[in-house]
Amino acid sequence: MGMLFYGATEEPIRIDDRALAHLKVAIATKLRRQESFTLSWRHPEGEPRGRSTIWLHPSIPVRFVFDEPETPRLNARWIQELMMEASSSGGICLVDEVEDGPIAGDLE
């Protein structure tokens, strides 16, 4: 289980390593373009039931921490879906992987 640290908050957002690797690409791309957006997710098992949303802005520090030392092969279609969501008024809503797309080995 990976962790996303955002801003000055010491409490991490826990996200599956594979999903976090894909999110990292989408988030870094949007922030590099100086674009703000929201990220929403359902709380994982073991945490209080519910969902959360954060506003991602280029001026706020973000850090990605992965359990696995190796970067997984990335699914280009899933990244495209995340990027399209980030550009929508609803922002990124972390969902399961889109599986019927090409796998890109060097997207990270």
PDB file of C-alpha atoms in Angstrom, residues 25-84:
ATOM      1  CA  VAL A  25       1.887  10.338 -13.727  1.00  0.00           C
ATOM      2  CA  ALA A  26      -1.483  12.099 -14.054  1.00  0.00           C
ATOM      3  CA  ILE A  27      -0.904  14.374 -11.055  1.00  0.00           C
ATOM      4  CA  ALA A  28       2.651  15.312 -12.058  1.00  0.00           C
ATOM      5  CA  THR A  29       1.538  16.092 -15.610  1.00  0.00           C
ATOM      6  CA  LYS A  30      -1.302  18.372 -14.477  1.00  0.00           C
ATOM      7  CA  LEU A  31       0.792  20.154 -11.847  1.00  0.00           C
ATOM      8  CA  ARG A  32       3.679  20.630 -14.290  1.00  0.00           C
ATOM      9  CA  ARG A  33       1.188  22.463 -16.522  1.00  0.00           C
ATOM     10  CA  GLN A  34       0.234  24.648 -13.540  1.00  0.00           C
ATOM     11  CA  GLU A  35      -3.291  23.149 -13.530  1.00  0.00           C
ATOM     12  CA  SER A  36      -5.321  22.605 -10.351  1.00  0.00           C
ATOM     13  CA  PHE A  37      -7.925  19.855  -9.916  1.00  0.00           C
ATOM     14  CA  THR A  38      -9.573  17.631  -7.316  1.00  0.00           C
ATOM     15  CA  LEU A  39      -8.765  14.040  -6.372  1.00  0.00           C
ATOM     16  CA  SER A  40     -11.431  11.893  -4.712  1.00  0.00           C
ATOM     17  CA  TRP A  41     -11.203   8.359  -3.313  1.00  0.00           C
ATOM     18  CA  ARG A  42     -13.086   5.918  -1.125  1.00  0.00           C
ATOM     19  CA  HIS A  43     -11.481   5.209   2.211  1.00  0.00           C
ATOM     20  CA  PRO A  44      -9.657   1.856   2.254  1.00  0.00           C
ATOM     21  CA  GLU A  45     -10.600  -0.979   4.571  1.00  0.00           C
ATOM     22  CA  GLY A  46      -9.431  -0.374   8.110  1.00  0.00           C
ATOM     23  CA  GLU A  47     -10.274   3.333   7.981  1.00  0.00           C
ATOM     24  CA  PRO A  48     -13.589   4.974   8.825  1.00  0.00           C
ATOM     25  CA  ARG A  49     -16.137   4.373   6.079  1.00  0.00           C
ATOM     26  CA  GLY A  50     -16.595   7.179   3.548  1.00  0.00           C
ATOM     27  CA  ARG A  51     -14.754   9.129   0.904  1.00  0.00           C
ATOM     28  CA  SER A  52     -12.515  12.158   0.731  1.00  0.00           C
ATOM     29  CA  THR A  53     -11.571  14.851  -1.778  1.00  0.00           C
ATOM     30  CA  ILE A  54      -8.536  17.121  -1.888  1.00  0.00           C
ATOM     31  CA  TRP A  55      -7.798  20.125  -4.095  1.00  0.00           C
ATOM     32  CA  LEU A  56      -4.425  19.683  -5.816  1.00  0.00           C
ATOM     33  CA  HIS A  57      -2.591  22.903  -6.620  1.00  0.00           C
ATOM     34  CA  PRO A  58       0.913  23.375  -8.091  1.00  0.00           C
ATOM     35  CA  SER A  59       2.079  25.480  -5.122  1.00  0.00           C
ATOM     36  CA  ILE A  60       1.339  22.761  -2.546  1.00  0.00           C
ATOM     37  CA  PRO A  61       3.993  20.048  -2.027  1.00  0.00           C
ATOM     38  CA  VAL A  62       3.088  16.465  -2.856  1.00  0.00           C
ATOM     39  CA  ARG A  63       5.110  13.310  -2.125  1.00  0.00           C
ATOM     40  CA  PHE A  64       4.526   9.751  -3.320  1.00  0.00           C
ATOM     41  CA  VAL A  65       5.823   6.819  -1.232  1.00  0.00           C
ATOM     42  CA  PHE A  66       5.661   3.289  -2.620  1.00  0.00           C
ATOM     43  CA  ASP A  67       6.006  -0.034  -0.792  1.00  0.00           C
ATOM     44  CA  GLU A  68       7.407  -1.753  -3.874  1.00  0.00           C
ATOM     45  CA  PRO A  69      10.911  -0.709  -4.955  1.00  0.00           C
ATOM     46  CA  GLU A  70      10.223  -1.399  -8.657  1.00  0.00           C
ATOM     47  CA  THR A  71       7.967   0.730 -10.847  1.00  0.00           C
ATOM     48  CA  PRO A  72       5.140  -1.360 -12.307  1.00  0.00           C
ATOM     49  CA  ARG A  73       4.462  -1.417 -16.041  1.00  0.00           C
ATOM     50  CA  LEU A  74       2.015   1.382 -16.629  1.00  0.00           C
ATOM     51  CA  ASN A  75      -1.295   1.132 -18.457  1.00  0.00           C
ATOM     52  CA  ALA A  76      -1.515   4.059 -20.903  1.00  0.00           C
ATOM     53  CA  ARG A  77      -5.301   3.804 -21.181  1.00  0.00           C
ATOM     54  CA  TRP A  78      -5.773   4.114 -17.415  1.00  0.00           C
ATOM     55  CA  ILE A  79      -3.511   7.171 -17.356  1.00  0.00           C
ATOM     56  CA  GLN A  80      -5.527   8.692 -20.213  1.00  0.00           C
ATOM     57  CA  GLU A  81      -8.743   8.114 -18.257  1.00  0.00           C
ATOM     58  CA  LEU A  82      -7.259   9.744 -15.144  1.00  0.00           C
ATOM     59  CA  MET A  83      -6.061  12.725 -17.216  1.00  0.00           C
ATOM     60  CA  MET A  84      -9.501  13.170 -18.793  1.00  0.00           C
TER      61      MET A  84
END
